[in-house]
Short mmCIF file of C-alpha atoms in Angstrom, two decimals:
data_model
loop_
_atom_site.label_atom_id
_atom_site.label_comp_id
_atom_site.label_asym_id
_atom_site.label_seq_id
_atom_site.Cartn_x
_atom_site.Cartn_y
_atom_site.Cartn_z
CA MET A 31 -0.14 -0.37 -0.25
CA SER A 32 1.26 3.15 -1.22
CA GLU A 33 1.76 6.38 0.77
CA VAL A 34 -0.57 8.91 0.12
CA PRO A 35 0.85 12.23 2.83
CA GLU A 36 -2.68 14.18 3.79
CA GLY A 37 -1.57 17.79 3.07
CA LEU A 38 -0.15 17.98 -0.41
CA LYS A 39 -1.83 18.73 -3.95
CA TYR A 40 -1.13 16.06 -7.05
CA THR A 41 -1.94 15.71 -9.96
CA SER A 42 -3.17 12.30 -12.23
CA SER A 43 -0.40 11.26 -13.68
CA HIS A 44 1.13 10.88 -10.08
CA GLU A 45 3.75 14.23 -9.53
CA TRP A 46 2.23 15.42 -5.95
CA VAL A 47 2.99 19.15 -5.01
CA ARG A 48 3.17 21.13 -1.80
CA ALA A 49 3.34 25.39 -1.58
CA GLU A 50 6.39 26.71 0.62
CA SER A 51 6.46 29.69 2.33
CA ASP A 52 7.82 31.61 -0.27
CA GLY A 53 4.60 31.64 -2.51
CA THR A 54 6.74 28.84 -4.62
CA VAL A 55 5.72 24.72 -5.09
CA THR A 56 7.62 22.47 -4.73
CA VAL A 57 7.51 18.78 -7.11
CA GLY A 58 8.28 15.77 -7.02
CA ILE A 59 6.67 12.09 -7.54
CA THR A 60 4.51 10.03 -5.17
CA ASP A 61 5.04 6.75 -3.93
CA HIS A 62 2.48 5.00 -5.51
CA ALA A 63 4.54 6.41 -9.06
CA GLN A 64 8.23 4.93 -7.91
CA GLU A 65 7.11 2.33 -6.32
CA LEU A 66 5.86 0.92 -10.12
CA LEU A 67 8.88 1.85 -12.31
CA GLY A 68 11.85 0.22 -9.49
CA ASP A 69 14.89 1.20 -9.47
CA LEU A 70 15.61 4.55 -10.63
CA VAL A 71 19.04 4.44 -12.32
CA PHE A 72 18.26 8.21 -14.44
CA VAL A 73 16.73 10.97 -13.61
CA GLU A 74 17.17 14.56 -15.55
CA LEU A 75 15.14 17.83 -14.41
CA PRO A 76 14.70 21.36 -15.44
CA GLU A 77 16.54 24.16 -16.41
CA VAL A 78 16.32 26.51 -13.47
CA GLY A 79 14.47 29.52 -15.27
CA ARG A 80 13.13 28.17 -17.73
CA GLY A 81 9.03 29.40 -18.11
CA VAL A 82 6.64 26.22 -18.33
CA GLY A 83 3.67 25.32 -19.29
CA SER A 84 0.87 23.46 -16.57
CA GLY A 85 0.94 19.68 -18.35
CA GLU A 86 4.29 20.59 -19.79
CA GLU A 87 6.93 17.86 -20.19
CA CYS A 88 9.41 18.69 -18.46
CA GLY A 89 12.12 15.66 -17.08
CA VAL A 90 12.55 12.42 -17.07
CA VAL A 91 12.57 9.47 -14.24
CA GLU A 92 14.64 6.11 -15.89
CA SER A 93 13.91 4.15 -14.08
CA VAL A 94 15.71 -0.71 -14.58
CA LYS A 95 12.27 -0.81 -15.97
CA ALA A 96 11.65 1.54 -18.18
CA ALA A 97 11.79 6.06 -18.37
CA SER A 98 8.77 7.94 -17.75
CA ASP A 99 8.14 11.62 -18.14
CA VAL A 100 7.94 14.20 -15.41
CA TYR A 101 4.92 17.15 -16.39
CA SER A 102 4.47 20.01 -14.65
CA PRO A 103 2.03 20.32 -12.27
CA LEU A 104 1.31 23.86 -13.22
CA ALA A 105 2.77 27.03 -15.23
CA GLY A 106 5.35 29.19 -13.57
CA GLU A 107 9.47 29.20 -13.82
CA ILE A 108 11.31 26.54 -12.81
CA THR A 109 13.30 28.34 -9.37
CA ALA A 110 15.51 24.79 -8.14
CA ALA A 111 16.06 21.57 -9.24
CA ASN A 112 17.41 19.45 -6.59
CA GLU A 113 20.49 18.48 -8.03
CA ALA A 114 21.58 15.59 -5.50
CA LEU A 115 19.84 13.48 -7.92
CA THR A 116 21.95 13.74 -10.59
CA ASP A 117 24.68 11.31 -8.61
CA ALA A 118 21.77 9.81 -6.76
CA PRO A 119 18.98 8.57 -8.39
CA GLU A 120 17.92 6.45 -6.13
CA LEU A 121 16.72 9.00 -3.19
CA VAL A 122 13.67 8.75 -5.14
CA ASN A 123 13.05 5.44 -3.56
CA GLN A 124 14.04 5.96 -0.91
CA SER A 125 11.97 9.47 0.07
CA PRO A 126 9.91 10.57 -2.58
CA PHE A 127 7.64 12.74 -0.79
CA ALA A 128 11.34 14.80 1.62
CA ASP A 129 14.75 13.93 -0.43
CA GLY A 130 13.81 13.06 -3.57
CA TRP A 131 11.73 16.37 -4.40
CA LEU A 132 12.35 16.87 -7.94
CA PHE A 133 12.39 20.67 -8.90
CA ARG A 134 10.33 24.24 -7.56
CA LEU A 135 8.39 26.45 -9.18
CA ARG A 136 6.98 30.10 -9.32
CA PRO A 137 3.33 28.95 -10.01
CA ALA A 138 2.58 31.79 -12.87
CA ASP A 139 -1.49 31.11 -10.95
CA ALA A 140 -1.02 30.26 -7.00
CA ALA A 141 -4.87 29.82 -7.60
CA ALA A 142 -4.32 27.29 -9.60
CA LEU A 143 -2.18 24.78 -6.75
CA ASP A 144 -6.20 24.52 -5.80
CA LYS A 145 -7.46 22.33 -9.01
CA LEU A 146 -4.33 20.27 -8.74
CA LEU A 147 -5.65 16.65 -6.83
CA ASP A 148 -6.54 16.31 -2.90
CA ALA A 149 -4.27 14.21 -1.21
CA LYS A 150 -8.38 11.54 -0.87
CA ALA A 151 -9.12 11.66 -4.89
CA TYR A 152 -5.74 11.04 -5.96
CA GLN A 153 -6.38 7.51 -2.77
CA ALA A 154 -10.05 6.84 -4.62
CA GLN A 155 -7.53 7.89 -8.48
CA LEU A 156 -5.55 5.09 -6.68
CA ASP A 157 -7.92 2.97 -5.97
CA ASP A 158 -10.12 3.37 -9.07
CA GLU A 159 -6.62 1.85 -10.84
CA ALA A 160 -6.27 -0.81 -9.14
CA MET B 237 -0.41 -14.97 -16.36
CA ASP B 238 -2.83 -17.91 -15.74
CA LYS B 239 0.46 -20.33 -15.27
CA ARG B 240 2.07 -20.20 -12.07
CA THR B 241 5.63 -22.52 -11.82
CA VAL B 242 5.47 -24.36 -8.04
CA LEU B 243 6.96 -21.86 -6.68
CA TYR B 244 4.74 -18.93 -6.62
CA ASP B 245 3.29 -19.62 -2.57
CA GLN B 246 6.91 -18.43 -2.15
CA HIS B 247 7.60 -15.88 -4.16
CA VAL B 248 4.02 -13.81 -2.75
CA ALA B 249 4.99 -14.95 0.71
CA LEU B 250 8.20 -13.37 0.34
CA GLY B 251 6.52 -10.51 -1.38
CA ALA B 252 7.51 -10.34 -5.27
CA ARG B 253 6.19 -7.63 -7.94
CA LEU B 254 5.19 -10.65 -10.42
CA VAL B 255 4.36 -9.49 -13.74
CA ASP B 256 3.69 -12.00 -17.17
CA PHE B 257 6.19 -13.67 -18.56
CA ALA B 258 5.24 -15.72 -22.29
CA GLY B 259 2.22 -16.88 -19.33
CA TRP B 260 3.59 -17.48 -16.78
CA ALA B 261 3.36 -15.30 -13.24
CA MET B 262 6.91 -15.02 -12.43
CA PRO B 263 8.88 -12.43 -9.92
CA VAL B 264 10.64 -9.09 -11.66
CA HIS B 265 11.96 -8.50 -8.25
CA TYR B 266 11.14 -8.60 -4.06
CA GLY B 267 11.61 -5.09 -3.51
CA SER B 268 14.72 -4.30 -5.32
CA GLN B 269 15.58 -5.12 -8.39
CA ILE B 270 19.01 -3.55 -8.18
CA GLU B 271 20.27 -4.82 -4.44
CA GLU B 272 19.23 -8.36 -6.38
CA HIS B 273 22.06 -7.53 -9.10
CA HIS B 274 24.97 -7.06 -6.61
CA ALA B 275 23.29 -9.89 -4.65
CA VAL B 276 24.53 -11.74 -7.52
CA ARG B 277 27.59 -9.72 -8.27
CA THR B 278 29.31 -9.63 -4.41
CA ALA B 279 27.66 -12.97 -2.57
CA ALA B 280 24.57 -15.05 -3.96
CA GLY B 281 21.59 -15.11 -5.39
CA MET B 282 18.72 -17.45 -6.80
CA PHE B 283 16.53 -17.60 -9.80
CA ASP B 284 13.18 -19.25 -9.55
CA VAL B 285 13.27 -20.72 -13.56
CA SER B 286 10.93 -23.79 -13.81
CA HIS B 287 9.56 -21.65 -16.37
CA MET B 288 11.42 -23.04 -18.43
CA THR B 289 11.21 -25.76 -21.50
CA ILE B 290 12.73 -28.64 -20.51
CA ALA B 291 12.01 -31.61 -22.96
CA ASP B 292 14.68 -34.65 -22.71
CA LEU B 293 15.42 -36.68 -26.62
CA ARG B 294 15.70 -40.44 -26.12
CA GLY B 295 16.71 -42.78 -28.79
CA GLU B 296 19.80 -44.69 -30.57
CA ARG B 297 20.53 -41.84 -33.24
CA VAL B 298 19.96 -38.67 -30.93
CA ARG B 299 23.72 -37.55 -30.96
CA GLU B 300 23.40 -38.38 -35.61
CA PHE B 301 19.81 -35.98 -34.71
CA LEU B 302 20.86 -33.26 -32.44
CA ARG B 303 24.82 -33.13 -35.00
CA HIS B 304 21.71 -32.53 -37.72
CA LEU B 305 19.66 -30.43 -35.52
CA LEU B 306 21.58 -28.03 -33.98
CA ALA B 307 24.72 -25.18 -35.13
CA ASN B 308 26.93 -26.28 -32.40
CA ASP B 309 27.99 -29.73 -33.24
CA VAL B 310 27.21 -32.58 -30.09
CA GLU B 311 30.07 -34.83 -30.73
CA ARG B 312 31.84 -32.20 -28.46
CA LEU B 313 30.04 -33.50 -26.80
CA GLN B 314 31.70 -36.40 -24.98
CA VAL B 315 31.55 -36.86 -21.05
CA ARG B 316 28.42 -37.52 -19.17
CA GLY B 317 27.04 -34.17 -17.83
CA LYS B 318 27.81 -32.06 -20.46
CA ALA B 319 26.44 -29.02 -21.28
CA LEU B 320 26.29 -27.61 -24.79
CA TYR B 321 24.82 -23.96 -25.85
CA SER B 322 24.24 -24.04 -28.90
CA CYS B 323 21.02 -21.93 -31.34
CA MET B 324 18.80 -24.20 -34.05
CA LEU B 325 18.33 -21.86 -36.41
CA ASN B 326 16.02 -22.43 -39.30
CA GLU B 327 17.08 -22.93 -43.55
CA ARG B 328 17.62 -19.53 -43.57
CA GLY B 329 20.03 -19.72 -41.24
CA GLY B 330 17.33 -17.36 -38.63
CA VAL B 331 17.50 -18.60 -34.99
CA VAL B 332 14.61 -20.41 -34.04
CA ASP B 333 16.12 -20.44 -30.62
CA ASP B 334 18.72 -20.79 -27.66
CA LEU B 335 19.34 -24.29 -25.96
CA ILE B 336 21.12 -25.86 -23.84
CA VAL B 337 21.89 -29.08 -24.15
CA TYR B 338 23.19 -31.77 -22.08
CA TYR B 339 24.50 -35.50 -22.78
CA LEU B 340 23.46 -37.94 -20.21
CA GLU B 341 24.02 -41.28 -21.65
CA ASP B 342 24.62 -41.94 -25.64
CA ASP B 343 20.45 -42.48 -25.93
CA PHE B 344 19.48 -39.72 -23.82
CA PHE B 345 20.29 -36.16 -24.16
CA ARG B 346 18.44 -33.54 -22.32
CA MET B 347 17.29 -29.88 -23.71
CA VAL B 348 16.53 -26.81 -21.59
CA VAL B 349 14.69 -23.79 -23.46
CA ASN B 350 12.86 -20.35 -23.93
CA ALA B 351 9.84 -20.76 -22.40
CA ALA B 352 8.47 -17.87 -24.60
CA THR B 353 9.59 -19.69 -27.45
CA ARG B 354 8.25 -23.32 -26.19
CA ASP B 355 5.41 -23.98 -28.19
CA LYS B 356 7.13 -23.79 -31.81
CA ASP B 357 10.50 -25.17 -30.63
CA LEU B 358 8.51 -28.89 -29.63
CA ALA B 359 7.26 -28.34 -32.09
CA TRP B 360 9.78 -27.08 -34.68
CA ILE B 361 12.22 -29.74 -32.95
CA GLY B 362 8.79 -33.08 -32.63
CA GLU B 363 8.42 -32.79 -36.59
CA ARG B 364 13.25 -32.87 -37.43
CA ALA B 365 13.23 -35.79 -34.93
CA ARG B 366 10.19 -38.12 -35.63
CA PRO B 367 12.76 -40.06 -38.70
CA PHE B 368 15.36 -40.20 -36.90
CA ALA B 369 13.09 -42.33 -33.71
CA VAL B 370 13.69 -39.55 -31.74
CA GLU B 371 11.63 -39.74 -29.05
CA MET B 372 10.71 -36.45 -27.05
CA ARG B 373 9.73 -35.92 -23.74
CA GLU B 374 7.67 -32.82 -21.86
CA ARG B 375 9.50 -32.17 -18.25
CA ARG B 376 7.12 -30.82 -17.12
CA ASP B 377 6.63 -32.18 -14.21
CA MET B 378 10.85 -31.09 -13.49
CA ALA B 379 10.98 -27.16 -11.67
CA MET B 380 14.17 -25.73 -12.39
CA ILE B 381 16.81 -22.56 -9.57
CA ALA B 382 19.16 -21.00 -10.61
CA VAL B 383 21.55 -20.06 -7.66
CA GLN B 384 24.28 -17.69 -9.03
CA GLY B 385 27.14 -15.89 -7.52
CA PRO B 386 30.74 -16.03 -5.75
CA GLU B 387 29.16 -18.08 -2.81
CA ALA B 388 26.33 -19.60 -4.86
CA ARG B 389 28.02 -22.82 -4.56
CA GLU B 390 28.87 -23.20 -1.18
CA LYS B 391 25.19 -22.19 -0.15
CA VAL B 392 23.88 -24.67 -2.57
CA TYR B 393 26.37 -27.90 -1.25
CA ALA B 394 24.64 -26.11 2.52
CA ALA B 395 20.67 -27.05 1.03
CA LEU B 396 21.99 -30.35 -0.62
CA GLU B 397 22.33 -33.93 1.14
CA PRO B 398 25.74 -34.52 1.66
CA ALA B 399 25.49 -37.15 -0.51
CA GLN B 400 24.78 -35.11 -3.07
CA ALA B 401 26.91 -32.42 -2.18
CA ASP B 402 29.01 -34.69 -3.05
CA ARG B 403 28.83 -35.27 -6.16
CA ALA B 404 28.48 -32.18 -6.91
CA ARG B 405 31.46 -30.92 -5.19
CA THR B 406 32.98 -33.15 -8.03
CA LEU B 407 31.49 -30.71 -11.57
CA ARG B 408 33.35 -28.66 -13.00
CA PRO B 409 31.68 -25.44 -15.03
CA PHE B 410 29.21 -26.24 -18.19
CA ASN B 411 28.98 -29.87 -16.67
CA GLY B 412 26.05 -32.11 -14.76
CA VAL B 413 25.72 -34.55 -12.21
CA ASP B 414 22.14 -36.25 -11.00
CA ALA B 415 23.17 -36.38 -7.41
CA GLY B 416 19.88 -38.09 -5.95
CA GLY B 417 17.24 -37.60 -8.59
CA VAL B 418 18.18 -34.09 -8.35
CA PHE B 419 20.45 -32.91 -11.89
CA VAL B 420 23.15 -30.57 -10.91
CA ALA B 421 24.80 -28.07 -13.70
CA ARG B 422 27.34 -25.75 -13.12
CA THR B 423 25.88 -23.75 -15.67
CA GLY B 424 23.77 -19.92 -15.50
CA TYR B 425 22.70 -17.06 -17.57
CA THR B 426 24.71 -14.20 -15.62
CA GLY B 427 28.14 -13.88 -16.17
CA GLU B 428 28.94 -15.77 -12.29
CA ASP B 429 29.82 -19.19 -10.97
CA GLY B 430 26.45 -21.25 -9.26
CA PHE B 431 24.40 -24.46 -10.68
CA GLU B 432 21.43 -24.21 -12.16
CA ILE B 433 19.15 -27.49 -10.80
CA LEU B 434 16.70 -29.26 -12.07
CA LEU B 435 14.74 -30.93 -9.34
CA PRO B 436 10.79 -32.85 -9.92
CA GLU B 437 8.62 -30.00 -8.94
CA GLU B 438 7.52 -31.18 -5.23
CA ARG B 439 10.92 -30.91 -4.32
CA ALA B 440 11.59 -27.90 -5.14
CA PRO B 441 9.75 -25.47 -2.08
CA ALA B 442 11.57 -27.72 0.62
CA LEU B 443 14.88 -27.47 -1.79
CA TRP B 444 14.02 -23.34 -2.29
CA THR B 445 13.78 -22.74 1.75
CA ASP B 446 16.88 -24.49 2.55
CA LEU B 447 18.62 -21.65 0.27
CA LEU B 448 17.16 -19.62 2.17
CA GLU B 449 17.84 -20.66 5.21
CA ALA B 450 21.72 -20.46 4.06
CA GLY B 451 21.39 -17.33 3.01
CA VAL B 452 21.07 -17.52 -0.96
CA ARG B 453 19.29 -13.97 -1.83
CA PRO B 454 15.83 -15.28 -3.96
CA CYS B 455 16.22 -12.75 -7.72
CA GLY B 456 14.05 -11.13 -9.91
CA LEU B 457 13.26 -11.59 -14.00
CA GLY B 458 14.72 -7.96 -14.30
CA ALA B 459 18.13 -8.42 -12.22
CA ARG B 460 18.43 -11.64 -14.62
CA ASP B 461 17.56 -9.45 -17.92
CA THR B 462 21.24 -6.45 -16.34
CA LEU B 463 23.26 -10.18 -15.40
CA ARG B 464 22.88 -11.17 -18.56
CA LEU B 465 22.85 -8.64 -20.34
CA GLU B 466 26.39 -7.11 -17.93
CA ALA B 467 27.26 -10.93 -19.26
CA GLY B 468 27.33 -10.04 -22.44
CA MET B 469 25.25 -12.65 -22.91
CA SER B 470 21.98 -12.75 -25.84
CA LEU B 471 18.62 -12.68 -25.03
CA TYR B 472 16.30 -14.64 -27.96
CA GLY B 473 13.92 -12.58 -28.88
CA SER B 474 15.90 -9.05 -28.87
CA ASP B 475 19.27 -9.44 -29.86
CA MET B 476 18.80 -12.36 -32.18
CA ASP B 477 15.79 -13.86 -34.18
CA GLU B 478 13.61 -16.34 -37.30
CA GLU B 479 15.34 -12.79 -39.19
CA THR B 480 18.70 -12.39 -38.21
CA SER B 481 21.69 -15.21 -37.84
CA PRO B 482 24.53 -16.34 -35.34
CA LEU B 483 26.56 -14.42 -37.47
CA GLU B 484 25.62 -10.64 -36.76
CA SER B 485 23.90 -11.40 -32.90
CA GLY B 486 27.64 -12.16 -31.99
CA LEU B 487 27.03 -15.67 -32.34
CA GLY B 488 29.52 -16.71 -34.78
CA TRP B 489 30.94 -18.95 -32.40
CA THR B 490 28.26 -21.67 -30.99
CA VAL B 491 28.69 -22.50 -34.86
CA ALA B 492 30.85 -25.51 -35.75
CA TRP B 493 31.86 -24.80 -39.48
CA GLU B 494 33.95 -28.07 -38.52
CA PRO B 495 33.27 -31.14 -40.54
CA ALA B 496 32.65 -29.51 -43.00
CA GLU B 497 30.31 -32.42 -43.30
CA ARG B 498 28.33 -32.09 -41.46
CA ASN B 499 24.78 -30.82 -43.16
CA PHE B 500 23.27 -29.21 -40.16
CA VAL B 501 19.47 -26.99 -40.47
CA GLY B 502 20.84 -23.58 -42.02
CA ARG B 503 24.15 -24.79 -42.93
CA ALA B 504 23.98 -23.54 -46.69
CA ALA B 505 22.78 -20.31 -45.53
CA LEU B 506 24.64 -19.50 -42.97
CA GLU B 507 27.54 -20.95 -45.77
CA ALA B 508 26.42 -17.92 -47.85
CA GLN B 509 26.02 -15.22 -45.92
CA ARG B 510 29.47 -16.05 -44.71
CA ALA B 511 31.12 -16.09 -48.20
CA ALA B 512 29.69 -12.73 -49.11
CA GLY B 513 30.67 -10.73 -45.84
CA VAL B 514 28.47 -10.52 -43.32
CA GLU B 515 26.78 -6.22 -43.11
CA ARG B 516 26.17 -6.30 -39.83
CA ARG B 517 27.45 -7.18 -36.98
CA GLN B 518 26.68 -7.30 -32.97
CA VAL B 519 28.71 -5.16 -29.98
CA GLY B 520 28.80 -3.64 -27.14
CA LEU B 521 28.58 -0.14 -26.31
CA VAL B 522 29.02 1.58 -23.17
CA LEU B 523 27.07 5.47 -23.13
CA GLN B 524 29.55 8.81 -22.51
CA ASP B 525 27.15 10.54 -21.20
CA ARG B 526 24.42 9.78 -18.22
CA GLY B 527 21.30 8.13 -19.39
CA VAL B 528 20.03 4.70 -19.72
CA LEU B 529 20.54 2.56 -23.37
CA ARG B 530 17.31 1.07 -24.76
CA GLY B 531 16.23 -1.64 -26.54
CA HIS B 532 15.37 0.42 -30.14
CA GLN B 533 17.10 2.50 -29.90
CA ARG B 534 18.70 4.23 -32.86
CA VAL B 535 22.55 3.55 -33.51
CA VAL B 536 23.83 5.72 -35.23
CA VAL B 537 27.11 5.36 -37.32
CA GLU B 538 29.16 8.07 -39.14
CA GLY B 539 29.44 7.81 -42.87
CA ALA B 540 28.09 3.26 -42.53
CA GLY B 541 24.54 4.06 -41.38
CA ASP B 542 22.78 3.01 -38.61
CA GLY B 543 22.40 0.69 -35.98
CA GLU B 544 19.88 -0.43 -33.97
CA VAL B 545 20.29 -1.26 -30.25
CA THR B 546 18.53 -5.64 -29.48
CA SER B 547 19.09 -5.34 -25.15
CA GLY B 548 20.61 -2.41 -23.72
CA GLY B 549 19.89 -1.13 -19.68
CA PHE B 550 21.87 0.59 -17.08
CA SER B 551 24.09 -1.39 -15.38
CA PRO B 552 24.44 -1.02 -11.71
CA THR B 553 28.10 -2.29 -11.06
CA LEU B 554 29.29 -0.66 -13.16
CA GLY B 555 26.44 3.23 -13.14
CA VAL B 556 26.54 3.16 -17.23
CA GLY B 557 24.07 2.30 -19.50
CA ILE B 558 24.98 -0.09 -21.81
CA ALA B 559 23.81 -2.31 -24.15
CA LEU B 560 24.29 -5.11 -27.16
CA ALA B 561 23.29 -3.58 -30.07
CA ARG B 562 23.29 -5.10 -34.22
CA VAL B 563 25.17 -2.36 -35.71
CA PRO B 564 27.34 -1.87 -39.74
CA ALA B 565 29.54 -4.12 -39.06
CA ARG B 566 32.07 -1.25 -40.49
CA ILE B 567 32.11 0.34 -37.22
CA GLY B 568 35.01 2.75 -35.53
CA THR B 569 35.48 3.45 -31.63
CA GLU B 570 33.26 4.80 -31.48
CA CYS B 571 29.29 5.70 -32.68
CA GLN B 572 25.93 8.25 -31.44
CA VAL B 573 22.87 6.19 -29.31
CA GLU B 574 19.86 8.57 -30.61
CA ILE B 575 17.34 9.31 -26.65
CA ARG B 576 14.71 10.53 -26.84
CA GLY B 577 15.75 12.53 -30.16
CA ARG B 578 18.84 13.34 -28.60
CA LEU B 579 22.12 12.31 -30.25
CA HIS B 580 24.74 11.28 -27.15
CA ARG B 581 27.75 9.67 -28.25
CA ALA B 582 28.89 5.50 -27.29
CA SER B 583 32.12 3.34 -26.54
CA VAL B 584 32.03 0.86 -28.82
CA VAL B 585 33.76 -2.37 -26.70
CA LYS B 586 33.80 -6.37 -27.02
CA PRO B 587 31.36 -7.93 -24.63
CA PRO B 588 31.65 -9.20 -21.87
CA PHE B 589 30.84 -6.22 -20.05
CA VAL B 590 31.39 -7.74 -16.58
CA ARG B 591 32.31 -11.63 -15.48
CA HIS B 592 32.63 -12.42 -12.33
CA GLY B 593 32.32 -8.72 -9.87
CA LYS B 594 34.58 -7.16 -12.51
CA ARG B 595 34.66 -4.32 -15.67
CA VAL B 596 36.17 -6.59 -18.76
CA TYR B 597 35.88 -4.14 -21.39
CA SER B 598 38.16 -1.70 -22.49
CA VAL B 599 37.29 1.44 -24.19
#
């Protein structure tokens, strides 16, 4: 049973989003996503400063099994990327909601965050897929 | 995935993630594919490979039959228990399957072929066996466990009865022996030392449990694939198939050309290909950038045309992307591979990449 922490927002493509106090959001992939992928061996992150649209491909997580695109949950500008993953992609498996974060972005429209799934709705989606 | 091996309940109890493989519910990993891979390179791991097809061939003319059926020559097997790796070809020189054949008695050979090709293999062999009055019997009543790694043999001895262990201790690489109804062979698909154990189904769960208690780590098909890739071993259906010959697949070494009068299936086509010159060959690739090589990626060889990755992955032992690829024969020491629309540099090497836990290729 994969973990779906309360207080985060989610996308149907298995990213999680956390609102930070400085107005940016942190993005990663969910526990369910990392479990499906298996051991990660390579992560490609967006460049800092890049503008992204909502739902735009902006990274790749690659496991022993397959490569999977990462989509930006919101429109905005990338403000940080988790460089630790370059040498230690396994952090995504070990700690998907903390050390294994992928990137931060400053949303063009902060209110858009509210339209993402909450933990309950994301859990319902996982239950449907099971 | 309606077929289950006799070890299915053990896999579920060990928390395996099960996937469909040729209709069988098989463990892809038991938590971490990479940790399983390292266990085989540094200690000992075991694989349930009971889905593989075991076929016993009996008859006075069985040796003569196999010298006709297989591209490698079973005449090389002069000691009982000795194993031979071979391709079985069609008349066009394409590979019907690759297999291991054991010489057990003068009128008795045992073959292990791939699970995914079971139906066509048995039909192919059965049809050609008839004129030689060779009887083929599939051994669905047998299970198969591969135990691999530098500590594998010691741990197998601990799990076997003392008398069985004494028989197994005498085995040199690529030899097998019957040890009290359990057939133990010093073969494998990982590039490490170890055994493949063929035994009656009803005895397999107890052996699996004894191996677990001896400290052997259960490993899934995921690790089996990265281990065999590092070892430069071909996977049927990816690295070769009915449309490619052994000469284009890095398997020329398995074709026994001598004696010239041995007329095995596919020989004429192979000889014609060899005489005309083989335009494509198999090489190993090591990605110079970070990333992962995957099957079907395009290989760009400057001035010589394109090739294709036939199997690729991330090497847990080396920490780089590696692959087997079929490329224009004129390839040099470098090429480029297209990954998600971008070209990345790769070094061309001679497989294997890893043997006995160590890097063996040179760039």
